CSV table of C-alpha atoms and ligand atoms in Angstrom, one decimal:
chain,number,residue,atom,x,y,z
A,1,MET,CA,133.3,88.6,115.8
A,2,ARG,CA,136.7,90.1,115.9
A,3,PHE,CA,139.0,89.1,112.9
A,4,ALA,CA,141.1,92.2,113.1
A,5,LEU,CA,143.9,92.6,115.6
A,6,CYS,CA,144.6,95.9,113.9
A,7,ALA,CA,140.6,97.0,115.6
A,8,ALA,CA,141.5,95.8,119.0
A,9,ILE,CA,144.4,98.4,119.5
A,10,PRO,CA,144.4,102.4,119.4
A,11,ALA,CA,147.4,103.0,116.5
A,12,VAL,CA,148.9,100.0,115.3
A,13,LEU,CA,151.5,98.5,112.7
A,14,CYS,CA,149.6,95.8,111.1
A,15,LEU,CA,151.1,94.9,108.1
A,16,GLY,CA,153.2,97.7,107.5
A,17,PHE,CA,149.9,99.4,107.6
A,18,THR,CA,149.1,102.2,110.2
A,19,ALA,CA,145.3,103.1,111.1
A,20,ASN,CA,144.3,106.7,111.9
A,21,TYR,CA,142.3,106.8,114.8
A,22,ASP,CA,142.3,110.8,115.3
A,23,GLU,CA,139.6,112.8,114.0
A,24,ASP,CA,142.3,115.5,113.7
A,25,GLN,CA,144.2,113.8,111.4
A,26,VAL,CA,140.7,113.1,109.1
A,27,PRO,CA,141.8,114.9,105.8
A,28,ASP,CA,139.8,117.6,104.3
A,29,TYR,CA,137.6,115.8,101.2
A,30,THR,CA,134.6,116.5,98.9
A,31,LEU,CA,132.1,114.3,98.4
A,32,PRO,CA,130.8,113.0,95.1
A,33,ASP,CA,127.3,114.5,94.5
A,34,PRO,CA,125.2,111.5,93.8
A,35,LEU,CA,122.6,114.1,92.8
A,36,VAL,CA,124.6,115.4,90.0
A,37,LEU,CA,124.7,112.9,86.7
A,38,GLU,CA,128.3,112.1,85.3
A,39,ASP,CA,128.0,114.8,82.6
A,40,GLY,CA,127.4,117.6,85.5
A,41,SER,CA,124.2,117.8,85.1
A,42,PRO,CA,121.5,117.9,88.3
A,43,VAL,CA,119.5,115.3,88.7
A,44,PRO,CA,116.2,117.2,89.3
A,45,ASP,CA,113.6,114.7,89.9
A,46,ALA,CA,113.0,111.4,90.9
A,47,GLU,CA,112.4,110.0,87.2
A,48,THR,CA,116.0,111.5,86.5
A,49,TRP,CA,117.2,109.5,89.5
A,50,ARG,CA,115.7,106.5,88.4
A,51,GLU,CA,116.1,106.1,84.8
A,52,LYS,CA,119.9,107.4,84.7
A,53,ARG,CA,121.3,108.4,88.1
A,54,ARG,CA,120.9,105.2,89.9
A,55,PRO,CA,122.3,103.1,86.9
A,56,GLU,CA,125.0,105.4,86.7
A,57,LEU,CA,125.9,104.7,90.0
A,58,VAL,CA,125.4,101.2,90.0
A,59,ALA,CA,127.6,100.7,86.8
A,60,LEU,CA,130.3,102.8,88.8
A,61,PHE,CA,130.0,100.4,91.6
A,62,GLU,CA,130.6,97.7,89.3
A,63,GLU,CA,133.6,99.4,87.5
A,64,HIS,CA,135.9,100.6,90.2
A,65,VAL,CA,134.6,98.6,93.9
A,66,TYR,CA,132.5,95.7,93.8
A,67,GLY,CA,133.1,94.0,90.1
A,68,ARG,CA,130.4,93.3,87.6
A,69,ARG,CA,127.2,91.8,88.9
A,70,LEU,CA,126.8,87.7,87.8
A,71,PRO,CA,124.2,87.0,85.0
A,72,ASP,CA,120.9,84.9,86.5
A,73,PRO,CA,121.7,81.8,87.3
A,74,PRO,CA,122.0,78.8,84.6
A,75,HIS,CA,119.8,76.9,86.4
A,76,LEU,CA,117.2,77.5,89.6
A,77,HIS,CA,115.7,74.6,91.6
A,78,PHE,CA,114.6,74.1,95.0
A,79,GLN,CA,114.6,70.8,97.0
A,80,LEU,CA,113.0,70.9,100.2
A,81,VAL,CA,115.1,68.9,102.6
A,82,ASP,CA,113.7,69.1,105.6
A,83,GLU,CA,110.2,71.0,107.0
A,84,ASP,CA,109.0,70.4,110.7
A,85,PRO,CA,106.0,72.6,111.8
A,86,GLU,CA,106.6,72.0,115.4
A,87,ALA,CA,109.9,73.6,115.4
A,88,LEU,CA,111.4,75.5,118.3
A,89,GLY,CA,109.2,74.1,120.7
A,90,GLY,CA,106.3,74.5,118.2
A,91,MET,CA,106.4,78.2,118.2
A,92,ALA,CA,108.1,77.9,114.4
A,93,THR,CA,108.1,76.0,111.2
A,94,ARG,CA,111.6,75.0,110.1
A,95,LYS,CA,112.2,74.6,106.5
A,96,GLN,CA,115.8,73.7,105.2
A,97,VAL,CA,115.9,73.9,101.5
A,98,VAL,CA,118.8,73.5,98.6
A,99,ILE,CA,118.9,76.0,95.8
A,100,HIS,CA,120.8,74.0,93.4
A,101,LEU,CA,122.6,76.2,90.5
A,102,ALA,CA,123.8,74.0,88.0
A,103,GLU,CA,121.6,70.9,86.4
A,104,GLU,CA,123.3,67.4,87.3
A,105,ARG,CA,125.5,69.0,89.2
A,106,ASP,CA,125.1,68.8,93.4
A,107,ARG,CA,127.1,71.8,93.6
A,108,PRO,CA,127.1,74.9,93.9
A,109,ALA,CA,124.5,75.0,95.7
A,110,ILE,CA,123.1,77.1,98.8
A,111,GLU,CA,121.5,75.7,101.5
A,112,LEU,CA,118.8,78.0,102.9
A,113,LEU,CA,117.5,77.4,106.9
A,114,LEU,CA,114.4,79.2,107.0
A,115,TYR,CA,111.8,79.8,110.1
A,116,THR,CA,108.6,81.3,110.1
A,117,PRO,CA,106.1,82.3,113.1
A,118,ASN,CA,103.3,80.3,113.5
A,119,ASN,CA,101.3,81.7,115.7
A,120,VAL,CA,101.1,84.4,112.9
A,121,GLU,CA,98.7,84.6,110.0
A,122,GLY,CA,101.0,84.6,107.0
A,123,PRO,CA,102.8,85.5,104.9
A,124,VAL,CA,105.0,87.7,107.1
A,125,PRO,CA,107.9,90.2,106.6
A,126,GLY,CA,111.1,88.8,107.3
A,127,PHE,CA,115.3,89.0,107.2
A,128,ILE,CA,117.6,87.0,105.3
A,129,TYR,CA,120.8,86.8,107.2
A,130,LEU,CA,124.4,85.7,106.1
A,131,ALA,CA,126.0,83.1,108.2
A,132,PHE,CA,129.7,83.4,108.7
A,133,TRP,CA,130.6,79.3,109.7
A,134,GLY,CA,127.3,77.7,108.6
A,135,ASN,CA,123.4,77.9,109.3
A,136,GLN,CA,124.4,74.9,112.6
A,137,THR,CA,126.0,78.2,114.1
A,138,MET,CA,122.6,80.4,114.7
A,139,HIS,CA,121.0,77.9,117.0
A,140,THR,CA,121.2,74.6,118.9
A,141,ASP,CA,118.3,73.0,117.2
A,142,PRO,CA,119.8,69.6,116.5
A,143,ALA,CA,117.7,69.5,113.3
A,144,ILE,CA,120.2,71.9,111.3
A,145,ARG,CA,122.1,70.7,108.8
A,146,VAL,CA,125.9,71.0,109.5
A,147,SER,CA,127.8,72.5,106.2
A,148,THR,CA,130.1,70.6,104.9
A,149,ARG,CA,131.8,73.5,103.1
A,150,TRP,CA,135.2,74.7,103.5
A,151,MET,CA,135.3,77.3,106.1
A,152,ARG,CA,137.6,79.9,107.6
A,153,GLY,CA,139.8,78.4,110.8
A,154,HIS,CA,138.8,80.5,113.3
A,155,GLY,CA,135.2,79.5,114.3
A,156,THR,CA,134.8,77.5,117.2
A,157,GLY,CA,134.2,73.7,116.3
A,158,VAL,CA,135.8,74.2,112.9
A,159,VAL,CA,138.9,71.6,112.2
A,160,ASP,CA,141.1,71.8,109.3
A,161,ASN,CA,138.6,74.1,108.0
A,162,ILE,CA,135.6,72.0,108.0
A,163,ALA,CA,132.6,72.5,110.7
A,164,THR,CA,131.8,69.6,113.5
A,165,LEU,CA,129.4,69.2,115.5
A,166,GLU,CA,130.9,71.0,118.3
A,167,SER,CA,129.7,74.5,115.9
A,168,ARG,CA,126.2,73.8,116.6
A,169,GLY,CA,124.8,76.9,118.5
A,170,ALA,CA,128.4,78.1,118.5
A,171,ARG,CA,126.8,82.0,117.2
A,172,VAL,CA,123.7,82.0,118.8
A,173,GLU,CA,124.3,85.6,120.1
A,174,ASN,CA,124.3,86.6,116.2
A,175,VAL,CA,120.9,85.9,115.9
A,176,PRO,CA,118.3,86.0,118.5
A,177,VAL,CA,115.7,83.2,116.8
A,178,GLU,CA,113.2,83.1,119.3
A,179,THR,CA,112.8,86.9,119.8
A,180,ILE,CA,112.5,87.4,116.0
A,181,ILE,CA,110.0,84.4,115.6
A,182,GLN,CA,107.9,86.3,118.9
A,183,ARG,CA,107.7,89.7,116.8
A,184,GLY,CA,105.9,88.2,114.2
A,185,TYR,CA,109.2,87.8,111.7
A,186,ALA,CA,110.5,84.8,109.6
A,187,ILE,CA,114.5,84.3,109.6
A,188,ALA,CA,116.2,82.8,106.6
A,189,THR,CA,119.9,82.0,106.5
A,190,TYR,CA,122.7,80.8,104.7
A,191,TYR,CA,126.1,80.0,104.7
A,192,TYR,CA,128.1,82.3,102.8
A,193,GLY,CA,130.9,80.2,101.9
A,194,ASP,CA,128.0,77.9,99.4
A,195,ALA,CA,128.4,81.2,97.5
A,196,ALA,CA,132.3,81.7,97.5
A,197,PRO,CA,134.7,80.7,99.8
A,198,ASP,CA,136.2,83.6,101.9
A,199,ASP,CA,139.6,83.0,100.6
A,200,HIS,CA,141.5,84.2,97.6
A,201,ALA,CA,142.7,81.2,96.4
A,202,ARG,CA,139.3,79.3,96.8
A,203,TYR,CA,136.5,82.0,95.9
A,204,ARG,CA,136.1,81.3,92.2
A,205,ARG,CA,135.4,77.2,93.4
A,206,GLU,CA,132.0,77.4,94.0
A,207,ILE,CA,129.2,79.9,92.3
A,208,LEU,CA,131.7,82.0,90.0
A,209,SER,CA,133.0,78.3,88.6
A,210,LEU,CA,129.9,78.7,86.7
A,211,PHE,CA,130.7,81.7,84.8
A,212,LEU,CA,134.5,82.7,85.4
A,213,ASP,CA,137.7,81.5,84.2
A,214,GLU,CA,141.1,81.1,86.0
A,215,ASP,CA,142.0,84.3,83.8
A,216,ALA,CA,139.3,86.1,85.4
A,217,GLU,CA,141.3,88.7,87.3
A,218,ARG,CA,143.0,90.1,83.9
A,219,ASP,CA,139.4,91.7,83.8
A,220,GLY,CA,140.0,94.8,86.4
A,221,ALA,CA,135.9,94.5,86.9
A,222,HIS,CA,135.6,90.9,87.1
A,223,ALA,CA,133.0,89.8,89.6
A,224,SER,CA,134.1,89.7,93.5
A,225,ALA,CA,133.7,87.8,96.6
A,226,ILE,CA,131.3,90.4,97.9
A,227,GLY,CA,129.6,90.2,94.6
A,228,THR,CA,129.0,86.6,94.8
A,229,TRP,CA,128.1,86.3,98.1
A,230,ALA,CA,125.2,89.0,97.5
A,231,TRP,CA,124.3,87.3,94.3
A,232,GLY,CA,123.3,84.3,96.5
A,233,LEU,CA,121.5,86.3,98.9
A,234,SER,CA,118.8,87.1,95.9
A,235,ARG,CA,118.8,83.6,95.2
A,236,GLY,CA,117.7,83.0,98.5
A,237,LEU,CA,114.9,86.0,97.6
A,238,ASP,CA,114.3,83.7,94.8
A,239,TYR,CA,113.2,80.9,97.1
A,240,LEU,CA,111.5,83.2,99.3
A,241,GLU,CA,109.0,84.3,96.7
A,242,THR,CA,107.6,80.5,96.2
A,243,ASP,CA,106.8,80.6,100.1
A,244,ASP,CA,103.8,81.5,100.9
A,245,ALA,CA,104.2,81.5,104.2
A,246,VAL,CA,106.9,84.6,103.7
A,247,ASP,CA,105.8,87.9,102.1
A,248,HIS,CA,108.8,88.3,99.6
A,249,THR,CA,107.9,92.0,99.2
A,250,ARG,CA,108.8,92.8,102.8
A,251,VAL,CA,112.2,90.8,103.4
A,252,ALA,CA,115.1,92.8,105.2
A,253,VAL,CA,118.7,91.8,103.9
A,254,LEU,CA,121.0,92.1,106.6
A,255,GLY,CA,124.4,91.3,107.2
A,256,HIS,CA,127.7,91.6,109.8
A,257,SER,CA,130.8,93.1,108.6
A,258,ARG,CA,132.3,91.8,105.8
A,259,LEU,CA,128.3,90.6,105.1
A,260,GLY,CA,127.2,93.8,106.1
A,261,LYS,CA,129.2,95.3,103.1
A,262,THR,CA,127.7,92.8,101.3
A,263,ALA,CA,124.0,93.3,102.2
A,264,LEU,CA,124.5,97.0,101.2
A,265,TRP,CA,125.6,95.7,98.0
A,266,ALA,CA,122.9,93.1,97.6
A,267,GLY,CA,120.1,95.8,98.2
A,268,ALA,CA,121.9,98.1,95.6
A,269,LEU,CA,121.6,95.6,93.1
A,270,ASP,CA,118.4,93.4,93.9
A,271,GLU,CA,115.6,95.8,94.2
A,272,ARG,CA,113.2,93.4,95.3
A,273,PHE,CA,114.6,93.6,99.0
A,274,GLY,CA,112.3,95.9,100.6
A,275,MET,CA,115.1,96.6,103.5
A,276,VAL,CA,118.9,96.9,104.0
A,277,ILE,CA,120.7,96.7,107.0
A,278,SER,CA,124.1,97.1,107.2
A,279,ASN,CA,125.5,95.9,110.8
A,280,ASN,CA,129.4,97.6,111.7
A,281,SER,CA,130.2,97.5,107.7
A,282,GLY,CA,133.0,99.6,107.7
A,283,CYS,CA,135.5,100.1,104.8
A,284,GLY,CA,133.7,99.2,101.7
A,285,GLY,CA,130.7,98.9,103.6
A,286,ALA,CA,129.0,102.3,105.1
A,287,ALA,CA,131.9,103.6,105.9
A,288,LEU,CA,133.2,106.7,103.9
A,289,SER,CA,136.6,105.9,101.9
A,290,ARG,CA,137.2,109.5,102.0
A,291,ARG,CA,138.1,110.1,105.5
A,292,ARG,CA,140.7,107.1,105.8
A,293,PHE,CA,139.8,106.6,109.5
A,294,GLY,CA,140.2,103.4,110.9
A,295,GLU,CA,140.7,100.2,107.9
A,296,ARG,CA,141.5,102.0,104.7
A,297,VAL,CA,141.3,100.9,101.0
A,298,SER,CA,144.8,99.9,100.5
A,299,ARG,CA,145.0,97.6,103.9
A,300,ILE,CA,141.6,95.8,102.7
A,301,ASN,CA,142.8,95.0,99.3
A,302,ASP,CA,146.1,93.8,100.8
A,303,SER,CA,144.4,91.7,103.6
A,304,PHE,CA,141.2,90.5,101.0
A,305,PRO,CA,142.2,90.8,97.5
A,306,HIS,CA,139.1,88.9,96.4
A,307,TRP,CA,136.3,90.5,98.4
A,308,PHE,CA,136.8,93.7,95.6
A,309,CYS,CA,137.6,93.6,91.9
A,310,ARG,CA,140.8,94.3,90.7
A,311,ASN,CA,140.1,98.3,89.7
A,312,PHE,CA,139.6,98.9,93.4
A,313,ARG,CA,143.1,98.3,93.8
A,314,ASN,CA,143.7,101.6,91.7
A,315,TYR,CA,142.6,103.7,94.9
A,316,ASN,CA,145.1,102.4,97.4
A,317,GLU,CA,146.2,105.4,99.4
A,318,ARG,CA,144.1,107.3,96.2
A,319,GLU,CA,140.8,107.5,98.0
A,320,ASP,CA,140.0,111.0,96.6
A,321,ALA,CA,140.1,109.5,93.0
A,322,LEU,CA,137.3,107.1,93.5
A,323,PRO,CA,134.2,108.2,91.5
A,324,VAL,CA,132.3,107.5,94.2
A,325,ASP,CA,132.1,107.2,98.2
A,326,GLN,CA,129.9,104.8,100.1
A,327,HIS,CA,126.9,107.1,100.7
A,328,MET,CA,126.2,106.6,96.8
A,329,LEU,CA,126.0,102.9,98.3
A,330,VAL,CA,123.6,103.6,100.8
A,331,ALA,CA,121.2,105.8,98.6
A,332,LEU,CA,121.0,102.9,96.5
A,333,ALA,CA,118.7,101.4,98.7
A,334,ALA,CA,116.2,104.4,98.4
A,335,PRO,CA,113.1,104.4,98.3
A,336,ARG,CA,113.3,102.1,100.7
A,337,PRO,CA,114.1,101.6,103.9
A,338,VAL,CA,118.1,101.8,104.9
A,339,TYR,CA,119.6,100.7,108.3
A,340,VAL,CA,123.3,101.8,109.1
A,341,ALA,CA,124.9,100.5,112.6
A,342,SER,CA,127.7,100.9,114.5
A,343,ALA,CA,129.5,100.1,117.8
A,344,THR,CA,131.8,102.8,120.0
A,345,GLU,CA,134.5,100.3,120.2
A,346,ASP,CA,134.6,99.3,116.5
A,347,ARG,CA,137.0,102.0,115.9
A,348,TRP,CA,138.4,100.0,113.0
A,349,ALA,CA,135.0,100.3,111.0
A,350,ASP,CA,135.2,104.1,111.5
A,351,PRO,CA,131.6,104.8,113.2
A,352,LYS,CA,131.4,108.4,112.2
A,353,GLY,CA,132.2,107.5,108.8
A,354,GLU,CA,129.5,105.0,108.9
A,355,PHE,CA,127.0,107.7,110.2
A,356,LEU,CA,128.4,110.3,107.3
A,357,ALA,CA,127.3,107.8,104.6
A,358,ALA,CA,123.5,107.2,106.1
A,359,TYR,CA,123.6,111.1,106.4
A,360,HIS,CA,124.5,112.3,103.2
A,361,ALA,CA,122.7,109.4,101.3
A,362,GLY,CA,119.8,112.2,102.8
A,363,PRO,CA,119.7,114.6,99.6
A,364,VAL,CA,118.3,111.1,97.6
A,365,TYR,CA,115.7,110.0,99.8
A,366,GLN,CA,114.3,113.8,100.1
A,367,LEU,CA,114.1,113.8,96.6
A,368,LEU,CA,112.3,110.5,96.4
A,369,GLY,CA,109.9,111.8,99.0
A,370,GLU,CA,111.2,109.8,101.9
A,371,ASP,CA,112.6,110.8,105.2
A,372,PRO,CA,116.4,111.3,105.8
A,373,LEU,CA,117.9,110.5,109.0
A,374,PRO,CA,116.1,112.6,111.1
A,375,VAL,CA,119.2,114.3,113.1
A,376,HIS,CA,122.3,116.2,112.2
A,377,GLU,CA,124.9,114.8,114.4
A,378,MET,CA,125.9,111.4,115.6
A,379,PRO,CA,123.2,110.2,118.2
A,380,GLU,CA,124.1,108.7,121.9
A,381,PRO,CA,125.2,105.5,122.2
A,382,GLY,CA,121.9,103.5,122.2
A,383,VAL,CA,119.4,105.9,120.9
A,384,ALA,CA,118.0,105.0,117.6
A,385,ALA,CA,117.8,108.0,114.8
A,386,HIS,CA,115.2,106.3,112.2
A,387,GLY,CA,113.6,107.9,109.7
A,388,ALA,CA,113.7,106.4,105.7
A,389,ILE,CA,117.2,106.2,106.8
A,390,GLY,CA,117.9,105.0,110.1
A,391,TYR,CA,121.3,104.7,112.2
A,392,HIS,CA,122.6,103.8,115.4
A,393,ILE,CA,125.8,103.6,117.6
A,394,ARG,CA,125.5,100.9,120.5
A,395,GLU,CA,128.2,100.8,123.2
A,396,GLY,CA,130.6,98.2,122.6
A,397,SER,CA,132.7,96.1,120.2
A,398,HIS,CA,132.5,94.7,116.8
A,399,ALA,CA,129.4,92.6,116.7
A,400,ILE,CA,125.9,92.2,115.9
A,401,THR,CA,124.0,91.9,119.3
A,402,GLU,CA,120.4,91.4,120.5
A,403,PHE,CA,120.1,95.3,121.2
A,404,ASP,CA,121.2,95.5,117.1
A,405,TRP,CA,118.2,93.6,116.5
A,406,GLY,CA,116.0,95.1,118.6
A,407,MET,CA,116.7,98.0,116.7
A,408,TYR,CA,116.0,96.5,112.9
A,409,LEU,CA,112.8,95.1,114.6
A,410,ASP,CA,111.8,98.3,115.9
A,411,PHE,CA,112.7,99.6,112.3
A,412,ALA,CA,110.8,96.8,110.6
A,413,ASP,CA,107.5,97.4,112.8
A,414,LYS,CA,107.7,101.0,111.3
A,415,HIS,CA,108.4,100.6,107.9
A,416,PHE,CA,106.6,96.8,107.2
A,417,THR,CA,103.2,97.8,109.0
A,418,ARG,CA,102.6,100.7,106.5
A,419,PRO,CA,100.6,100.2,103.7
A,420,LEU,CA,102.4,99.0,100.9
B,1,GTR,C1,138.2,92.6,109.2
B,1,GTR,C2,138.0,93.4,108.0
B,1,GTR,C3,137.2,94.2,108.3
B,1,GTR,C4,135.7,93.6,108.4
B,1,GTR,C5,135.9,92.1,109.3
B,1,GTR,C6,134.8,91.4,109.4
B,1,GTR,O1,139.3,91.8,109.0
B,1,GTR,O2,139.1,94.0,107.7
B,1,GTR,O3,136.4,94.8,107.1
B,1,GTR,O4,135.2,93.5,107.6
B,1,GTR,O5,136.6,91.7,109.2
B,1,GTR,O6,134.0,91.2,108.3
B,1,GTR,O7,134.6,90.9,110.5
């Protein structure tokens, strides 16, 4: 899926913004060192990383990029609204669970769809994935509840910002459910708009209505939409912790594009996720901001002012002043396996910047005794580079494809089958 017209054309004026796609025009930059504390002293060992540097970095990302994390929910109640032990022709068990977050209120609530394989002894490892236009777009299974939430207008089968029955299966290419099940994994999804509508005027209407008032943005580090979508992923994991079919210690959090940014932030905040996967996440996700290639901080803040906190706007045209860069976000997954994936035509997301963020997270992994990326240069398209940090670049455009999932399943096989 592509939202950015700017991405389609080499260098184009978009909302008065010209993207750079020329590697020679990438400025010189110095990345902040993930292994140097704010007071200038080095991080010599795993304990200093864990006790001092990691919390420092989380706080810096909260203050300057994604906004402060939300507190635990005031109320949490799981309502199983559907269960079919013979779903997908008998290969899987389907459950749909409404995660209630407020007492005596229907909303806010998150609707989780879960398939678990029937032919494998549980509990099984799995993936939790954010859906763009409702769980019903992920598969043609007619029992999937159709989202009734507000959604952005350009999805197939979305009329007047509401999903219609036409949207069933409209995004089947995003998640190869049968393949995932056949390989012995569970797959859970929720519609990100359950947590926060993806619209500046509306994003506070669901979960944030529990925590923020209308003046919230006076606080430069107010909770953002990305932070709220990430919080919702953690509530999904709260449910998975209660489901015996799933091994909740081996759940990979995975998202594409804006939801790839979200997956990285969710994995940074919530260390219960056993693996973190970012697909084509670009600016504000895996791509290094300081490269100023493709989409930039100023452009993303102008186009999507609710995605990040207000303080992030202080770095429009001033990327070098950021106290962090995105390799540090990748490093916050450590020592858990983390994966960054790019696509050759997705220059808006800066594939090289995504690769370099994965690469420069390496020293943190090494400090913690884990393998960094096994390569020093970007691999050829289609070739896997899988240490505890994984990377691939695939031929093609901005999307999550069966090929990407094949790589993620291989990576999960490699890491989730290791003795814990
Ligand atoms: C674009 C945005 C990107 C990316 C993408 C998406 O419009 O500029 O940062 O997140 O949307 O989410 O598909």
